[in-house]
Coordinates of C-alpha atoms in Angstrom, one line a residue:
Chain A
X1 CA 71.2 127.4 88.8
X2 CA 68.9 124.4 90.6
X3 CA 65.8 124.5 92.3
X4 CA 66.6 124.2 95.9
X5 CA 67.4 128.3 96.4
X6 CA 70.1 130.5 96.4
X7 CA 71.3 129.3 99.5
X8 CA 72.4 126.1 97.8
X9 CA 73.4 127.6 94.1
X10 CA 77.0 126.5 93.6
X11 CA 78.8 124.9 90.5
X12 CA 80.4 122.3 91.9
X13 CA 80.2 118.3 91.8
X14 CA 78.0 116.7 93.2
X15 CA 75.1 119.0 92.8
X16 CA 73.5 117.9 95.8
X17 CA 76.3 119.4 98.1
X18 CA 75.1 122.1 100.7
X19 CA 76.9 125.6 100.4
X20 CA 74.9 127.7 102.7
X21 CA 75.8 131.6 102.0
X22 CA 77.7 130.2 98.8
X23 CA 79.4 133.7 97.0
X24 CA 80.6 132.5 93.8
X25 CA 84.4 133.3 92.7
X26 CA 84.5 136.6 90.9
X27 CA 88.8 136.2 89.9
X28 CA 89.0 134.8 86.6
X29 CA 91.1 131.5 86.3
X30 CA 93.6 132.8 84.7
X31 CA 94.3 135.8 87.0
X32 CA 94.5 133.4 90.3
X33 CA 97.0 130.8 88.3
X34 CA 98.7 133.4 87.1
X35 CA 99.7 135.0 90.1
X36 CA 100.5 132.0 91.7
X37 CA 103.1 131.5 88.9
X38 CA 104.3 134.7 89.3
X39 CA 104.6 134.7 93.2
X40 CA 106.3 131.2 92.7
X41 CA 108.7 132.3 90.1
X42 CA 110.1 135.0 92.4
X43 CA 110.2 133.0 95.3
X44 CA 112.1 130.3 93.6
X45 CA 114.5 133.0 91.8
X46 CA 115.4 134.7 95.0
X47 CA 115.8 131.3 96.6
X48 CA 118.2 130.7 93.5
X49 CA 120.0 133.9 93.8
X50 CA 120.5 133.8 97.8
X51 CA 121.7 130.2 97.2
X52 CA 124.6 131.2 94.7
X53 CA 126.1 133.8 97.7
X54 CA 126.0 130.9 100.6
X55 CA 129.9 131.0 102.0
X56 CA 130.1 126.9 101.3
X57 CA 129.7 126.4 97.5
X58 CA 126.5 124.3 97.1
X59 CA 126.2 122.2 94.5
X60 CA 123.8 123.0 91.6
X61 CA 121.3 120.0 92.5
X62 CA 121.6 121.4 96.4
X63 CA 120.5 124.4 95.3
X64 CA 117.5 123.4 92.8
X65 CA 116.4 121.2 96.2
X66 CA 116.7 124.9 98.5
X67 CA 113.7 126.7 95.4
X68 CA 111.9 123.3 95.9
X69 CA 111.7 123.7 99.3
X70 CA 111.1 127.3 99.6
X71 CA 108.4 127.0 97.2
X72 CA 106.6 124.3 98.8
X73 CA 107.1 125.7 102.2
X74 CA 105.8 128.8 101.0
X75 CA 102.3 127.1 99.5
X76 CA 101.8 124.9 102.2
X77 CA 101.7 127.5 105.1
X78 CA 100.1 130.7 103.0
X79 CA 97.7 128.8 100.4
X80 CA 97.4 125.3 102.8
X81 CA 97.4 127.2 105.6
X82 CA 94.9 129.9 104.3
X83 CA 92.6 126.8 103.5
X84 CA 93.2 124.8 106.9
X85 CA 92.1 128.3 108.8
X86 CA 88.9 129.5 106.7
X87 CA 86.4 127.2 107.2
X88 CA 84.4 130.0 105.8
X89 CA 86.2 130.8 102.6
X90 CA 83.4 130.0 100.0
X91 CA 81.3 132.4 101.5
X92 CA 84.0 135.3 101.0
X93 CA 82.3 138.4 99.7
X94 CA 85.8 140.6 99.4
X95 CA 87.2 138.5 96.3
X96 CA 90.3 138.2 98.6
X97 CA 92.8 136.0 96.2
X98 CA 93.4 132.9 98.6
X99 CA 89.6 132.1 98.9
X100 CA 89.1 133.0 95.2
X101 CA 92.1 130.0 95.3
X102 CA 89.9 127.6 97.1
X103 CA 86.7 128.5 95.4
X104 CA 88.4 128.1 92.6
X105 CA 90.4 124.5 93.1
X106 CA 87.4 123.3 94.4
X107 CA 86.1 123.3 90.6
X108 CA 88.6 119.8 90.5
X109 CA 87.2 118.7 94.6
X110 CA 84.3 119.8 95.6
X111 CA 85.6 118.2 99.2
X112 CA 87.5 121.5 99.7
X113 CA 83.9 123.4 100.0
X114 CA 82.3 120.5 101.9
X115 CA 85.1 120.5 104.1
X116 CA 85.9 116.5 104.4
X117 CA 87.4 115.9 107.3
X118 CA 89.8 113.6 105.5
X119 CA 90.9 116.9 103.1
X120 CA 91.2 119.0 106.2
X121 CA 93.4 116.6 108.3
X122 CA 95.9 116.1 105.7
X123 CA 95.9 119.8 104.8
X124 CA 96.3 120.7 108.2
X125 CA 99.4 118.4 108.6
X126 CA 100.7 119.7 105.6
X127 CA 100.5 123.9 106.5
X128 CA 101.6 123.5 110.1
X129 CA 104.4 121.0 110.5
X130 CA 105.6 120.4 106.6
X131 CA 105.2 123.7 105.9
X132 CA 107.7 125.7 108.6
X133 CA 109.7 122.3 108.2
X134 CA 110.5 123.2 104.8
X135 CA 111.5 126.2 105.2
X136 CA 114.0 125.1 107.8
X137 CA 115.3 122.4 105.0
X138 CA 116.4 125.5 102.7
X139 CA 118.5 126.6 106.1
X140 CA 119.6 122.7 106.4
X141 CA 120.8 122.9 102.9
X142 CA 122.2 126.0 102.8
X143 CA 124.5 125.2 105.7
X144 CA 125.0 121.6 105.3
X145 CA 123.6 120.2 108.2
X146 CA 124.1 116.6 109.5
X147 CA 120.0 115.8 109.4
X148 CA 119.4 117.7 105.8
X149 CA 118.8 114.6 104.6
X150 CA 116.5 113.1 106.7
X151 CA 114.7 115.9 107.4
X152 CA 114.2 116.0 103.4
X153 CA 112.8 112.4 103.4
X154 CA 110.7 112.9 106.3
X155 CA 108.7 116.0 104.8
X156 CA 108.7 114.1 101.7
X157 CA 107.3 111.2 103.1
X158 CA 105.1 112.9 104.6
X159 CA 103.9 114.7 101.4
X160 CA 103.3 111.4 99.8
X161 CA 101.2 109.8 102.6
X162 CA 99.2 113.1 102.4
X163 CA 98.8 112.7 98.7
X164 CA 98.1 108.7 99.3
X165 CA 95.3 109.4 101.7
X166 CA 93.9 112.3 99.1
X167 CA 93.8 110.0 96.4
X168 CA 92.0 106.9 98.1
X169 CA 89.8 108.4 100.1
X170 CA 88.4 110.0 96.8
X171 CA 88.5 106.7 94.9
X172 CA 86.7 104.9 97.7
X173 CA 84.1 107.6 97.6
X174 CA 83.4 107.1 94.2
X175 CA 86.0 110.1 92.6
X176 CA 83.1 112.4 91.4
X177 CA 84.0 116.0 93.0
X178 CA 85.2 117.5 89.6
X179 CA 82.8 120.0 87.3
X180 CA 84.4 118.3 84.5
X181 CA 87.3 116.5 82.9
X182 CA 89.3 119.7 82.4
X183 CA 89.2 120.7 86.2
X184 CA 90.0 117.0 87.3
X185 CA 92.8 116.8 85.2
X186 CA 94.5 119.8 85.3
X187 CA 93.7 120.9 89.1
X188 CA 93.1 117.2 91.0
X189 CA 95.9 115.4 88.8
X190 CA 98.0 117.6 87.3
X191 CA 98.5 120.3 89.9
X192 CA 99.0 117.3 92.6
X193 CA 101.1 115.5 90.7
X194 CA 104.7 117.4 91.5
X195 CA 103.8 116.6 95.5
X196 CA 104.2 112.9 94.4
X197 CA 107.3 112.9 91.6
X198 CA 109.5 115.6 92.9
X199 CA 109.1 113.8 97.2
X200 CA 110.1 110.5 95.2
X201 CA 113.1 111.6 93.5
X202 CA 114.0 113.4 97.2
X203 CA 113.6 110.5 98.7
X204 CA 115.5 108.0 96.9
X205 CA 118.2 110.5 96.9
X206 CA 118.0 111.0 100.4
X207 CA 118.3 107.6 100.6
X208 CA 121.3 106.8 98.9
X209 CA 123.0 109.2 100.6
X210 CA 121.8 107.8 103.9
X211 CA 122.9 104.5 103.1
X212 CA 126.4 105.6 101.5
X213 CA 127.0 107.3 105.0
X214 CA 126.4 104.5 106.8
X215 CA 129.0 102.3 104.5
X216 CA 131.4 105.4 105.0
X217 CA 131.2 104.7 109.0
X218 CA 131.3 100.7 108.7
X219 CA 134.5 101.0 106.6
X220 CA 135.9 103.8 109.2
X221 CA 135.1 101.1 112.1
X222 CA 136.7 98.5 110.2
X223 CA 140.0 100.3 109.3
X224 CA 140.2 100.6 113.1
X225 CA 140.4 97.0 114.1
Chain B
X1 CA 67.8 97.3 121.3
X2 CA 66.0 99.7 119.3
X3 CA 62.3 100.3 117.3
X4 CA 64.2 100.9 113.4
X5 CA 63.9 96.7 112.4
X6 CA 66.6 94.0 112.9
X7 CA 68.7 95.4 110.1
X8 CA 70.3 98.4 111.4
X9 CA 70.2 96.9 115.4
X10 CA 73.8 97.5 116.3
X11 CA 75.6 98.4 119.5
X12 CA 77.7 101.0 118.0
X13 CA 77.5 104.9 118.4
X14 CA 76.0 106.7 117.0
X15 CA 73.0 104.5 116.6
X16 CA 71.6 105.7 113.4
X17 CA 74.2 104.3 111.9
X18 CA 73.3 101.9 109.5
X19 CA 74.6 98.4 109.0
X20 CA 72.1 96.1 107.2
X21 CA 73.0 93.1 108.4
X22 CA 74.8 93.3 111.2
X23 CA 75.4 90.3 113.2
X24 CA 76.5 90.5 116.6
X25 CA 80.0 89.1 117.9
X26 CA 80.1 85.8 120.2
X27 CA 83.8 86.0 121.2
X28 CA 84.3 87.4 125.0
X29 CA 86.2 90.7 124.9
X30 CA 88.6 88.8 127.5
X31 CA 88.8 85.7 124.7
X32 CA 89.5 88.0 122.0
X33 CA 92.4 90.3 123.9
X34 CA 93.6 86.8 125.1
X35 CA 94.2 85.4 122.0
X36 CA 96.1 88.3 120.4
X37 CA 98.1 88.5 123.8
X38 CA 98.8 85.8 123.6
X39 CA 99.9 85.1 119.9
X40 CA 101.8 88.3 120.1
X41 CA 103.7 87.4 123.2
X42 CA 104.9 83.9 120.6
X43 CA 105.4 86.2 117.9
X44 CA 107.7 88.2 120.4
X45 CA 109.3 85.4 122.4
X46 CA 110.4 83.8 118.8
X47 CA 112.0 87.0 117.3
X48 CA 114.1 87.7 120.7
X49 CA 115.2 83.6 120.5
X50 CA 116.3 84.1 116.7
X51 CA 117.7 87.6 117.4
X52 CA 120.3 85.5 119.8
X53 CA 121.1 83.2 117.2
X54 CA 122.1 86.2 114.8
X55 CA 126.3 85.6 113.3
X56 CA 127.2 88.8 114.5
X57 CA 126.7 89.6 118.3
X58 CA 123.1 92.2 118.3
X59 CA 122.5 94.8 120.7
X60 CA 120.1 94.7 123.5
X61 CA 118.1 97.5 122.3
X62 CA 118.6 96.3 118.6
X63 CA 117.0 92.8 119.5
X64 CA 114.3 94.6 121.1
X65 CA 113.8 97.1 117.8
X66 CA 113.5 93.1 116.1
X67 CA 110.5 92.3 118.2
X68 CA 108.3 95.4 118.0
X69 CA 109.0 95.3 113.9
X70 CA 107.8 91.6 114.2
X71 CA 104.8 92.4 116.2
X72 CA 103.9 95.3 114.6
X73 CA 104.1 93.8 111.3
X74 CA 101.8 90.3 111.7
X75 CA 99.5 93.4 113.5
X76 CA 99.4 95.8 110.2
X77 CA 99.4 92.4 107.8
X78 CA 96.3 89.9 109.8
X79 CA 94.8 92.1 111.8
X80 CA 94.5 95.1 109.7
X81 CA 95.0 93.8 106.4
X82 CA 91.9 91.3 107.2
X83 CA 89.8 95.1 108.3
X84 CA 90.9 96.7 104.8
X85 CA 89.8 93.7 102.4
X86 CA 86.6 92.7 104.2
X87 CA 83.9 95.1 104.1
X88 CA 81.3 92.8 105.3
X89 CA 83.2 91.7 108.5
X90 CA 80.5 93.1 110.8
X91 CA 77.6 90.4 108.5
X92 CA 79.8 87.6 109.6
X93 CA 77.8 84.3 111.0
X94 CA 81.1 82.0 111.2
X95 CA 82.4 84.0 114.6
X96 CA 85.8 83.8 112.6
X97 CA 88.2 85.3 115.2
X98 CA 89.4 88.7 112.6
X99 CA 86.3 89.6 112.2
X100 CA 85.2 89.5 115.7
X101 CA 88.5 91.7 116.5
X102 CA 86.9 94.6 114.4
X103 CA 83.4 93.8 115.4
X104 CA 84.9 94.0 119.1
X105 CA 87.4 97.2 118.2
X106 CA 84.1 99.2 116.6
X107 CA 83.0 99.6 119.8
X108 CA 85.9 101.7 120.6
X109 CA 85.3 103.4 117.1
X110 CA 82.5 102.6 115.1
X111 CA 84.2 104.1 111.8
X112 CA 85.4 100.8 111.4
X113 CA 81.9 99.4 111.3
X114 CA 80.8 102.1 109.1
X115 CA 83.9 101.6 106.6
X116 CA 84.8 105.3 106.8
X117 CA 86.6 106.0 103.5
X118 CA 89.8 108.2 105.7
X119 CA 90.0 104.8 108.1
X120 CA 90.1 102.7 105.2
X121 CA 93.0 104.8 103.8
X122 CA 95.2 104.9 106.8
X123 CA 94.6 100.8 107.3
X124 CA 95.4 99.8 103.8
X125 CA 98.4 102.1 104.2
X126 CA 99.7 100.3 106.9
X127 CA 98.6 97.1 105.7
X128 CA 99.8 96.9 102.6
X129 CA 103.5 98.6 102.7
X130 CA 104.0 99.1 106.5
X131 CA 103.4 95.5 107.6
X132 CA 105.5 94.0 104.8
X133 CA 108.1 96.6 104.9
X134 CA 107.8 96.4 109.0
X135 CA 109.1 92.4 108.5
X136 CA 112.0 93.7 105.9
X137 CA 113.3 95.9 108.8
X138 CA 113.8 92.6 111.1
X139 CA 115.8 91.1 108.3
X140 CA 117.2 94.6 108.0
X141 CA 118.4 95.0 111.4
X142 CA 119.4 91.4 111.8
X143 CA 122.0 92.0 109.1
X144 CA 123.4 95.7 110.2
X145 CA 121.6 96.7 106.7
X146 CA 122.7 100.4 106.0
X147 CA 119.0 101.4 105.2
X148 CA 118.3 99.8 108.2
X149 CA 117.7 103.3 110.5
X150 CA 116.5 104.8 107.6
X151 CA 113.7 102.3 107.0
X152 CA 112.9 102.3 110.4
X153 CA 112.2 106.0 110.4
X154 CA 109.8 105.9 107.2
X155 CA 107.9 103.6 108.7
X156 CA 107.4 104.9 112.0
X157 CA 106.4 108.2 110.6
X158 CA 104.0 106.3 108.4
X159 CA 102.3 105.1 111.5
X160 CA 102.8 108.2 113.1
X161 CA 101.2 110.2 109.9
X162 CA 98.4 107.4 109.8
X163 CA 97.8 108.1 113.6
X164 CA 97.9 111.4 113.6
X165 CA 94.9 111.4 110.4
X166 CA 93.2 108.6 112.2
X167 CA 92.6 110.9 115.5
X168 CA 91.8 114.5 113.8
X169 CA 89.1 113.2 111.4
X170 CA 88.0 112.3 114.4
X171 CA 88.0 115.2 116.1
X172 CA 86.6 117.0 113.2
X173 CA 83.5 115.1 113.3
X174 CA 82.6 115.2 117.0
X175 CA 84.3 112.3 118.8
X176 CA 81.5 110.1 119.3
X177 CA 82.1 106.9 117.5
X178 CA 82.5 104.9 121.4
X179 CA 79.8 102.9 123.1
X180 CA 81.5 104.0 126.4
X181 CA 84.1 105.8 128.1
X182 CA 85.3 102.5 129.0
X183 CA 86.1 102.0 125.2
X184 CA 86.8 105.4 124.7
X185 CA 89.6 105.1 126.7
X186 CA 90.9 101.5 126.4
X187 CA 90.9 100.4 122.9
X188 CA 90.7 104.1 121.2
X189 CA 93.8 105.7 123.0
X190 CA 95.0 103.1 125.3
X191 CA 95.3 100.3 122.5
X192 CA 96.7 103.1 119.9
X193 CA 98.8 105.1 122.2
X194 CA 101.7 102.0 121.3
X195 CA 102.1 103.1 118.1
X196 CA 102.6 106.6 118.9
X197 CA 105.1 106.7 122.2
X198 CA 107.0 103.7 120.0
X199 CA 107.6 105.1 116.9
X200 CA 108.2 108.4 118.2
X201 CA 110.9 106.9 120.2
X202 CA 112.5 105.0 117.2
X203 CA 112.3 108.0 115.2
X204 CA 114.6 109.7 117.6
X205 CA 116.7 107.3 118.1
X206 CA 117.3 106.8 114.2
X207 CA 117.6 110.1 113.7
X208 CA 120.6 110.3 116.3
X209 CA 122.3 108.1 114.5
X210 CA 122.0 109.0 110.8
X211 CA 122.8 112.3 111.9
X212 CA 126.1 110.8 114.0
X213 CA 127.2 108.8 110.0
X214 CA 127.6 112.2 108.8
X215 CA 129.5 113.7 110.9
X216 CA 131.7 110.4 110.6
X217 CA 131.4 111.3 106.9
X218 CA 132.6 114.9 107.4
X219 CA 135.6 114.2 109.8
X220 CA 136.3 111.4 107.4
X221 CA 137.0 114.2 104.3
X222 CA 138.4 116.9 106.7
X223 CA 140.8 114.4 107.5
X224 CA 141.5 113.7 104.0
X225 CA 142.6 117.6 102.8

């Protein structure tokens, strides 16, 4: 592929990036999207189905929020998490799906090979506190808990800062790590983009909500006097 | 102060780093911790007088809340915003004050010096929407605003998010970006240590009480049936 031996021989951007013991991806694109669809799709329609059978009756948009947050639990520790752990995964030899994942987003940021220390700090926020906390928001939900809502804003804030420090620190280095259009649009904008839309709607819902509870308890204190 | 040419002589670690340019600082460390001090304990000291002047009677701990939010916010706008929008602070001649903060604070970490792209991130975070937003939550809590807690939470995890990034990219790349462990220890943890222990603290506390407005809420519509 280049000059500078097979040590180096890797297709992502820039060229110049050092992949010692590099074993290209051997899944075919389709194959790893495609199960990650399909795993998703369960997830989310058991999440659905277990939702419907909760003794309180949840409301419809309560129970879209409970697949949300199973989902993105469930990426964030296995697929994040997978990432955060393997600082070896572009070497894989065994074609084992979650580093053909890697290898394969990397096509869109190349900083997931090199390992930025930028990527791997946010990542690593994101698979071991976001993730579990997620999960825990799908029990928060289910049972109506007092701090369902704040836990929802704070995981989604979090989500956004971690998608705020993604995006800049790739700007201010110049936003070359895709092979090509395609990969940056579809895997580094694309993909990312429902970790910024879907935390913003959760958060100015969470929000109202908030602040409609606090108006609840100032009208409640007033009714007193 | 070493053989590689005036350009890249710097007291920063590690000492190949390169800053064409660099000129050193003039202020005395005392002069610049001094100054900020002392600015911060006006900043303060003004807040807690207005916060006594406020219609409706505040709380102790409320009018405290005010001055952090006030300090902390002419902090992330001056100080930091200055860091974020001047790349060449470490070239200055003029010994403006700002820039001999950061020239003085890169010896605790010279990833400020060297304009690390995750540093950058993190400070024009917190520059640009946590120092405003840090001055809309003294307003906010001078007028019992009901996104007042709320606010105060999504901040504090900002800073806490910000901190969090700010110390394992550091870790990641070795911990060696201090002239001493003087430095280390003083304006790396000491000086940053505030805005973890305080925010952590505020989140608690807001969290107590937006989960406290929904259990109002809920005895407020058991009542009602």
């Amino acid at each position: 592929m280049d000059s500078e031996g097979s040590q180096t021989q890797h297709p992502y951007v820039p060229q110049d990036l050092h992949l010692p013991g590099f074993v290209p991806g051997v899944i075919s694109e389709s194959h790893i999207v495609g199960v990650y669809v399909f795993a998703s799709v369960i997830v989310i329609s058991l999440t659905w189905i277990g939702s419907g059978r909760v003794v309180t009756k949840l409301s419809r948009s309560d129970r879209l929020l409970m697949c949300w947050w199973a989902f993105t639990g469930v990426t964030h520790i296995i697929i994040e998490g997978y990432f955060v752990f393997s600082p070896g995964f572009f070497k894989d030899k065994t074609a084992c799906y979650l580093s053909e994942v890697w290898k394969e987003y990397s096509k869109g940021d190349s900083r997931y090979a090199a390992r930025d220390s930028g990527i791997i700090a946010v990542e690593g926020i994101t698979a071991v506190l976001e993730g579990p906390l997620s999960l825990l928001t799908v029990y928060a939900i289910a049972t109506r808990a007092s701090y369902s809502y704040i836990l929802q804003i704070a995981i989604s804030l979090g989500q956004l800062y971690g998608t705020a420090v993604y995006y800049i620190t790739s700007i201010l280095e110049g936003d070359n790590f895709a092979m090509s259009p395609y990969y940056y649009y579809s895997y580094y904008v694309f993909a990312n983009s429902f970790w910024v839309w879907i935390p913003t709607l959760i958060v100015i819902r969470g929000w109202k909500k908030i602040c409609a509870a606090f108006q609840v308890q100032v009208q409640k204190r007033s009714k007193k006097r």
